Tab-separated table of C-alpha atoms (C1' of nucleotides) in Angstrom:
chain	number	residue	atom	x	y	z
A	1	UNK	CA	-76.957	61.631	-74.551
A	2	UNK	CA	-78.912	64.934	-74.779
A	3	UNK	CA	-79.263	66.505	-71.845
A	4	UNK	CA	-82.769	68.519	-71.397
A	5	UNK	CA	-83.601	71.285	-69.026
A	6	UNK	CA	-86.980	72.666	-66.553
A	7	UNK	CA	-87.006	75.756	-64.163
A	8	UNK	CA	-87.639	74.770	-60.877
A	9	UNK	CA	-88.651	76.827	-57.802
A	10	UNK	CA	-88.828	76.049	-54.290
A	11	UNK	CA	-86.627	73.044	-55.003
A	12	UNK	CA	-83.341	71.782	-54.022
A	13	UNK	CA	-82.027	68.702	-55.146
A	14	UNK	CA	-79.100	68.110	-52.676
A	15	UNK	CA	-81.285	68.125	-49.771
A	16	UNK	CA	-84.354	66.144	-51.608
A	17	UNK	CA	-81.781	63.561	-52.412
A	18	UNK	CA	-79.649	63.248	-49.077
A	19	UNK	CA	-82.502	63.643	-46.392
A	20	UNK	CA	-82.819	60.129	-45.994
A	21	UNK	CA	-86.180	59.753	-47.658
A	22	UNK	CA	-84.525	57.835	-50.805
A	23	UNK	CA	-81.690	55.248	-50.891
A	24	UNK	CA	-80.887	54.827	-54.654
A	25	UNK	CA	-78.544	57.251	-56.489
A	26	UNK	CA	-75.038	58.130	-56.381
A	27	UNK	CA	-72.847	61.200	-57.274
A	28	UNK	CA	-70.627	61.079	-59.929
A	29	UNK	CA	-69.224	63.934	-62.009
A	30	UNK	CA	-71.247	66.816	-60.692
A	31	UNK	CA	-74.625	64.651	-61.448
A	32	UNK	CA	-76.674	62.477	-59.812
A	33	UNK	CA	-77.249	59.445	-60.777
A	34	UNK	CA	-80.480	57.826	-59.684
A	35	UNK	CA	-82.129	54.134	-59.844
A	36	UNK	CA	-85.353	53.854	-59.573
A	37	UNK	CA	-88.073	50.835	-61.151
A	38	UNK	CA	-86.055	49.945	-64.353
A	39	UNK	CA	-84.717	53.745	-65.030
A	40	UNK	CA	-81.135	55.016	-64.186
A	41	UNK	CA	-81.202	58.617	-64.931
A	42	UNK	CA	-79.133	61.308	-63.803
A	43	UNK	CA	-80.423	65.094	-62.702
A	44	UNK	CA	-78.217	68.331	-61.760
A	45	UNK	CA	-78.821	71.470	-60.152
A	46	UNK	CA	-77.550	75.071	-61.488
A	47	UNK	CA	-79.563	77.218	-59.484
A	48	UNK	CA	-82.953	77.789	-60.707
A	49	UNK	CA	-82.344	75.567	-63.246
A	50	UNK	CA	-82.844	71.259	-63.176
A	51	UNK	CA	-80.634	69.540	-65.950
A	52	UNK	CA	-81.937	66.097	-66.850
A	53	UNK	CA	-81.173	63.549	-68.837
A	54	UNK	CA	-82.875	59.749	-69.595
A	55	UNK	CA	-86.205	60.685	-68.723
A	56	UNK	CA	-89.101	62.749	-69.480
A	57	UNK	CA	-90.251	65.498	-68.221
A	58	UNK	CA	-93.267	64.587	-67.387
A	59	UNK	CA	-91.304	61.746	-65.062
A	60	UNK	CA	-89.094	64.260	-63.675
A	61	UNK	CA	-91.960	66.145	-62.326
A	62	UNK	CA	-93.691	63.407	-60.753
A	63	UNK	CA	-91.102	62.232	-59.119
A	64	UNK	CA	-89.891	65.298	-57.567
A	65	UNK	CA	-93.192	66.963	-56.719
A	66	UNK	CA	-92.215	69.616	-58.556
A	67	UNK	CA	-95.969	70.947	-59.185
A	68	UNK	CA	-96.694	70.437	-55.276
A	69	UNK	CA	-97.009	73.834	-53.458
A	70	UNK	CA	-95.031	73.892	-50.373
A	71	UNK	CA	-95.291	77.284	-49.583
A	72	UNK	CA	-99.037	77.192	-49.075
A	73	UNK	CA	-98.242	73.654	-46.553
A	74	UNK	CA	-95.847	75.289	-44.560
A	75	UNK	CA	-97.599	79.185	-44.195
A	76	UNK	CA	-100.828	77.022	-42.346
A	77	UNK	CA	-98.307	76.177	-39.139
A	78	UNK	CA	-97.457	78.574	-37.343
A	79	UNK	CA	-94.991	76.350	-35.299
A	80	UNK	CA	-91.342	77.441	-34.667
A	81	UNK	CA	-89.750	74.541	-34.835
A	82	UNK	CA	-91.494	73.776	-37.914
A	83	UNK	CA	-90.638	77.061	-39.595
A	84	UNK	CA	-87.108	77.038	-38.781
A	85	UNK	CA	-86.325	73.254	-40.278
A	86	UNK	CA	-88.314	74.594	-43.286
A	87	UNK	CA	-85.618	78.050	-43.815
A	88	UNK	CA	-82.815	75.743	-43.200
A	89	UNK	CA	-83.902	73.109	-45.370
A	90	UNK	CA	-85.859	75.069	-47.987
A	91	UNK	CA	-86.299	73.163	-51.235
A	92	UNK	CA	-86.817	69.922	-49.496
A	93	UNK	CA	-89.660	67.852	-50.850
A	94	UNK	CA	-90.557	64.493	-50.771
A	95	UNK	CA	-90.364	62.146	-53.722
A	96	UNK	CA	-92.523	60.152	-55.110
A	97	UNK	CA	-91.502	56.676	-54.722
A	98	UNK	CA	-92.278	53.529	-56.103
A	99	UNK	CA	-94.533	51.606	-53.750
A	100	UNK	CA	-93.083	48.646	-54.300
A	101	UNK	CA	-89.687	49.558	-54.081
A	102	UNK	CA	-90.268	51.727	-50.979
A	103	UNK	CA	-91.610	49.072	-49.046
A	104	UNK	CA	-88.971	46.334	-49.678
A	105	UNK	CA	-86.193	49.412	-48.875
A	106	UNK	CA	-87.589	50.323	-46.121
A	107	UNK	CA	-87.880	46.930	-44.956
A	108	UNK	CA	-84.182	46.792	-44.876
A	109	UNK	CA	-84.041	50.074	-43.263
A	110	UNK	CA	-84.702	48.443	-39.525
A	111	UNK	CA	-82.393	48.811	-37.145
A	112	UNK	CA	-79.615	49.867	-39.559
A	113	UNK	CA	-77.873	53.302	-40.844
A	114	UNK	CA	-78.408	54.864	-44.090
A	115	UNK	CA	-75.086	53.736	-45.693
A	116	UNK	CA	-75.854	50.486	-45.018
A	117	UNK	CA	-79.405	50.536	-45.995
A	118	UNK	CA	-78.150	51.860	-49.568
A	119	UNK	CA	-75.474	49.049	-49.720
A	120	UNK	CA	-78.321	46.254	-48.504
A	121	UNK	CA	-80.751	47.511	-51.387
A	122	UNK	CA	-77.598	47.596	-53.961
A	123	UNK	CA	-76.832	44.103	-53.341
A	124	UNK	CA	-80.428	43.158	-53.827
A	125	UNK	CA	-80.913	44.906	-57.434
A	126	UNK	CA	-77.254	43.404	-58.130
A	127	UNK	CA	-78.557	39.925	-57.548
A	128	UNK	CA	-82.046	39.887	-58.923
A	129	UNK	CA	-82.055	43.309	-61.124
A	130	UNK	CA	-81.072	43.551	-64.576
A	131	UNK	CA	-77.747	45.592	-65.481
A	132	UNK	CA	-78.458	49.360	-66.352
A	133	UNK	CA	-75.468	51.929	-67.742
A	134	UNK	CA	-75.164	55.516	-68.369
A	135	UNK	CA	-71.931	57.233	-68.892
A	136	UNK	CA	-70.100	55.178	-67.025
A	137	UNK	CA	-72.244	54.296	-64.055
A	138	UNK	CA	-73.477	51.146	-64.181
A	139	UNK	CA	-76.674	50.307	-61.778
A	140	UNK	CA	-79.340	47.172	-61.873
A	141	UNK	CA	-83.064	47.831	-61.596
A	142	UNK	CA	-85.511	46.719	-58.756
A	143	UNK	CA	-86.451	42.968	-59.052
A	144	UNK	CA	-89.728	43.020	-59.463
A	145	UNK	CA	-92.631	41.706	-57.046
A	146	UNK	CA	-92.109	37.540	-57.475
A	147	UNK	CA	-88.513	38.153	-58.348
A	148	UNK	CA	-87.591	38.040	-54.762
A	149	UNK	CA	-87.499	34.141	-53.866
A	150	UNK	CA	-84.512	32.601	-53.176
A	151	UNK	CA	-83.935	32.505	-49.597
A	152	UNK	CA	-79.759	32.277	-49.870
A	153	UNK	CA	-79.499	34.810	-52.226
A	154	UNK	CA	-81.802	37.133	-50.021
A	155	UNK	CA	-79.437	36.433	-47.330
A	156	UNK	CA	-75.943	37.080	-49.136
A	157	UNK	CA	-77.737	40.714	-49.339
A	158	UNK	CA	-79.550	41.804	-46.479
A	159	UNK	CA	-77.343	39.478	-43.882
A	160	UNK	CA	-80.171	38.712	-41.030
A	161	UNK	CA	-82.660	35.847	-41.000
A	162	UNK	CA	-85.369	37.986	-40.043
A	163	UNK	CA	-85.223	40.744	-42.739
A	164	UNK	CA	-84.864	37.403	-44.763
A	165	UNK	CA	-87.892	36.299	-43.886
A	166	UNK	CA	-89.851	38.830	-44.215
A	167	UNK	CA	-88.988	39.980	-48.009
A	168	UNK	CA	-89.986	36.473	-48.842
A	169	UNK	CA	-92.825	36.548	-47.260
A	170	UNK	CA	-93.687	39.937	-48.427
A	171	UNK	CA	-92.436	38.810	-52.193
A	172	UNK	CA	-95.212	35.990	-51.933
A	173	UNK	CA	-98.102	38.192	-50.708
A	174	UNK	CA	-97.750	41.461	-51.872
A	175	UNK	CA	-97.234	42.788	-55.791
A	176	UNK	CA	-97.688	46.147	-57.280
A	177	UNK	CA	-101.512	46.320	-57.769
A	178	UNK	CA	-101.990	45.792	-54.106
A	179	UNK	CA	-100.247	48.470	-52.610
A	180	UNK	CA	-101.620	50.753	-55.273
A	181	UNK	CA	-105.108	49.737	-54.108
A	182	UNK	CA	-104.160	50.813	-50.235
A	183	UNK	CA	-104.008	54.306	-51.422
A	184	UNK	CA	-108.141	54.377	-51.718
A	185	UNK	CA	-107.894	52.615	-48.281
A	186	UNK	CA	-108.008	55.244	-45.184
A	187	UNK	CA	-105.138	55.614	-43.079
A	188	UNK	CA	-106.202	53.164	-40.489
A	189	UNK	CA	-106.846	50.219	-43.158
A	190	UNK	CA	-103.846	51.004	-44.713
A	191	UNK	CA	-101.530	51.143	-42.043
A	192	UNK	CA	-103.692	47.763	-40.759
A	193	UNK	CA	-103.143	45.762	-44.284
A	194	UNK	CA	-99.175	47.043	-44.133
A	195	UNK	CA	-98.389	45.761	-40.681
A	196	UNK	CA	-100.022	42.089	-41.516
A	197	UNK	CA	-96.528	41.969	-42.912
A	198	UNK	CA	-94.074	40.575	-41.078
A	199	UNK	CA	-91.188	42.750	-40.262
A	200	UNK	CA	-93.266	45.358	-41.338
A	201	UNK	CA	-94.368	47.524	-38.010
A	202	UNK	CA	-95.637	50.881	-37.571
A	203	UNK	CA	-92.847	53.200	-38.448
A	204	UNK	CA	-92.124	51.254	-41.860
A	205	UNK	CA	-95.707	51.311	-42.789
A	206	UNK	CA	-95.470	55.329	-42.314
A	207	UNK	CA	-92.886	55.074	-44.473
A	208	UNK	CA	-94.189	53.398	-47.423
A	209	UNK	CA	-97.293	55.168	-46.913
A	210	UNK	CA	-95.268	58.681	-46.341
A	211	UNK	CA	-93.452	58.273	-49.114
A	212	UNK	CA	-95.121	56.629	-51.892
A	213	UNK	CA	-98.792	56.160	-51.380
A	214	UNK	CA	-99.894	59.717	-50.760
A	215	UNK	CA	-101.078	59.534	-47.212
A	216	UNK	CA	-99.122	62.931	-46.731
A	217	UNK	CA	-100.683	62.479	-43.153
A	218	UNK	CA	-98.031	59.460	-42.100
A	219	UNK	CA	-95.549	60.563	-39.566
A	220	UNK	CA	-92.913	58.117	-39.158
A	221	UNK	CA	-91.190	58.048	-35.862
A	222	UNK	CA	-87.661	56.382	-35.457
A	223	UNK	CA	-85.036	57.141	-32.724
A	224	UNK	CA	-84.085	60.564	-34.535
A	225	UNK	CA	-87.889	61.505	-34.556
A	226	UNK	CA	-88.521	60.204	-31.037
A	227	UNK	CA	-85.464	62.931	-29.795
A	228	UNK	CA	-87.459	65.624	-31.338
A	229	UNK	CA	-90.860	64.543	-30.265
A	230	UNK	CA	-89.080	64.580	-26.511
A	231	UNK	CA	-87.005	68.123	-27.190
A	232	UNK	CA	-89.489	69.782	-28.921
A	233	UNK	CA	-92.875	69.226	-27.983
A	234	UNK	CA	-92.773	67.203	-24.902
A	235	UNK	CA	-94.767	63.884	-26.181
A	236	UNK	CA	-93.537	60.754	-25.201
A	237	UNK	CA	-94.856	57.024	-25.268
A	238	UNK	CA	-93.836	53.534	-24.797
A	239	UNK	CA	-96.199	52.813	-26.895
A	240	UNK	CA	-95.174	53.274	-30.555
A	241	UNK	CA	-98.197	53.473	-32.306
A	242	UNK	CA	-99.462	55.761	-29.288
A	243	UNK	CA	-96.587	57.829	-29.987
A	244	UNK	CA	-97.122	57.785	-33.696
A	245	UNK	CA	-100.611	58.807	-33.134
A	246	UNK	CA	-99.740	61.842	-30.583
A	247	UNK	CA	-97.467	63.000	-33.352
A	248	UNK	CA	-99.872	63.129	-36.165
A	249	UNK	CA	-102.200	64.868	-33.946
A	250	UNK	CA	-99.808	67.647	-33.230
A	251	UNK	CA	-98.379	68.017	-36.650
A	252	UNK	CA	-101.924	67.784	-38.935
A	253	UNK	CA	-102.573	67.151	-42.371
A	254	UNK	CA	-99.335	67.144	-43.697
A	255	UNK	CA	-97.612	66.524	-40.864
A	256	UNK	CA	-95.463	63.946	-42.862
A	257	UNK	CA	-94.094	66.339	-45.078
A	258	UNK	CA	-93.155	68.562	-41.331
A	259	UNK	CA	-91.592	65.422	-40.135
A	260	UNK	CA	-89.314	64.975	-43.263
A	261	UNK	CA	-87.731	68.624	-42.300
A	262	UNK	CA	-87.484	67.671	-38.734
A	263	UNK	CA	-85.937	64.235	-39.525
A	264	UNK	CA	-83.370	65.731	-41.050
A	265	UNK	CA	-82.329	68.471	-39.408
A	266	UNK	CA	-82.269	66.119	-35.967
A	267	UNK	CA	-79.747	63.092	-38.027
A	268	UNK	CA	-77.838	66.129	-39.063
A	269	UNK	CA	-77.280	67.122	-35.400
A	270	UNK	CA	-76.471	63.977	-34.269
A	271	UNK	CA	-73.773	63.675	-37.095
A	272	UNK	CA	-71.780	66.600	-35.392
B	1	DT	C1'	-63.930	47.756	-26.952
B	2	DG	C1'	-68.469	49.056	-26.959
B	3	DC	C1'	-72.332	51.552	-28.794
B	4	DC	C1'	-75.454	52.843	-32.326
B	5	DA	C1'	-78.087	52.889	-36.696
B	6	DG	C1'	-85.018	55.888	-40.374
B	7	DG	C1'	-87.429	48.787	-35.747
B	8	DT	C1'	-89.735	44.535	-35.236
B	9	DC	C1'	-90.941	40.317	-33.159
B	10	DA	C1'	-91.245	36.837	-29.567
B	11	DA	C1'	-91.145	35.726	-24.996
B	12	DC	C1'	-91.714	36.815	-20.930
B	13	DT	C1'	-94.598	39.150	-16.599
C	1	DA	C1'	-101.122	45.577	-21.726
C	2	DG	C1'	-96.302	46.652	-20.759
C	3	DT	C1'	-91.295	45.425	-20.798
C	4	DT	C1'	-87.014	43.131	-22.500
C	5	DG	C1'	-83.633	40.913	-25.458
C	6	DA	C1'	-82.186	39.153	-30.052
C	7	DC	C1'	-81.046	40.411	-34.416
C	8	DA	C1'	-75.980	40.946	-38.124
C	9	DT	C1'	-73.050	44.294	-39.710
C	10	DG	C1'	-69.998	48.393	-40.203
C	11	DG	C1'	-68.531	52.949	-38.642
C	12	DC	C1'	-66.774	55.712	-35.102
DNA sequence: TGCCAGGTCAACT
DNA sequence: AGTTGACATGGC
């Protein structure tokens, strides 16, 4: 397989990978290997340098943000915690997922840890995706929207009734096309039209939104984000949504991308 | 053993 | 409108 190669600046792939934004890919041999839609394609980092292989370029860029300026995002805060997340994590950005695929993985992503949220989503390409191999790591693709129907199967995967529940429900109502449309929506209609779901609540609409329909805007606040919101800038809230709100006052226009850095520094704390 | 994880919903007051 | 407990499992 011929591997292909793009200069990259700004970027790092270890902590665009392992931040917690993206559940599907897995190390093997020095690479990556990632799953995403139908693709399995693997990417490596040599320094200013991205080796790729499986995809196009044009893919690769996309999907990485690679043409996104970050440095322009992060010299309009002047906030310390901000800036200090952004030295320590430099390279970080935020991937362009599938909207689709984001939303049913982050449905999973309630109330559970990462490895487990990976191993959930596995089970569920393993059972209703079709087998993909390169080298010799073999992945399955993302059932599709409709794909997603058989209530035992569902179960066997993701373990609890409600989660269950709610990617049937989700598999009957919402398909590709739709979620696209949300990103002409505003915020507010958006995050309205994602909640309707059930299972789906404020911080996984954030997500999907965050992450893969451009509302850069979309802070997302679980426990780890909560501790900083507390530690850092003194807002708290019973209220979720309140508290959601508060937060995407404070951090601005693309306060998601600010929250990414944040995330991650605070799970990384709470790891040692 | 007990507590926690990229939360959400239903059932209370 | 605000608060509380259930949820299934694995890792520490």
């Amino acid at each position: 397989m011929m591997i292909n190669s793009i200069s990259v600046k700004d970027f790092n792939l270890q902590h665009t990978l392992e931040c917690g934004q993206f559940f599907r890919f897995v190390k093997h041999n020095g690479w990556y290997y990632i799953g995403h839609r139908n693709k399995l394609f693997k990417v490596k980092q040599k320094g200013n340098r991205l080796l790729y292989s499986n995809i196009t370029e044009t893919f690769l860029k996309r999907f990485f943000n690679l043409d996104f300026d970050y440095d322009r995002i992060f010299k309009k805060t002047r906030n310390k915690h901000i800036s200090k997340a952004r030295n320590q994590f430099k390279g970080l950005r935020l991937i362009k997922q599938d909207p689709w695929e984001c939303l049913i993985s982050y449905v999973c992503s309630a109330n559970n840890n990462i490895p487990k949220i990976k191993k959930m989503i596995a089970q569920l390409c393993k059972e209703f995706g079709r087998k993909v191999k390169l080298d010799e790591v073999i992945m399955y693709s993302f059932p599709a929207p409709g794909k997603l129907n058989s209530k035992n199967k569902i179960k066997n995967c993701v373990y609890t009734g409600v989660k269950t529940k709610s990617i049937l429900e989700i598999n009957k109502k919402m398909n590709s096309s739709r979620l696209n449309q949300l990103k002409k929506q505003s915020y507010q209609t958006a995050l309205n039209k994602l909640t309707q779901l059930y299972g789906v609540g404020p911080k996984i609409a954030n997500c999907v939104m965050l992450f893969s329909l451009d509302f850069l805007e979309a802070v997302p606040v679980d426990i780890h984000m909560k501790k900083v919101l507390v530690k850092k800038y003194s807002l708290v809230d019973a209220c979720d949504t309140r508290l959601t709100s508060k937060a995407m006052n404070c951090f601005g226009k693309y306060g998601g991308i600010f929250q990414q850095y944040l995330f991650y520094q605070q799970r990384i704390k709470d790891k040692d």
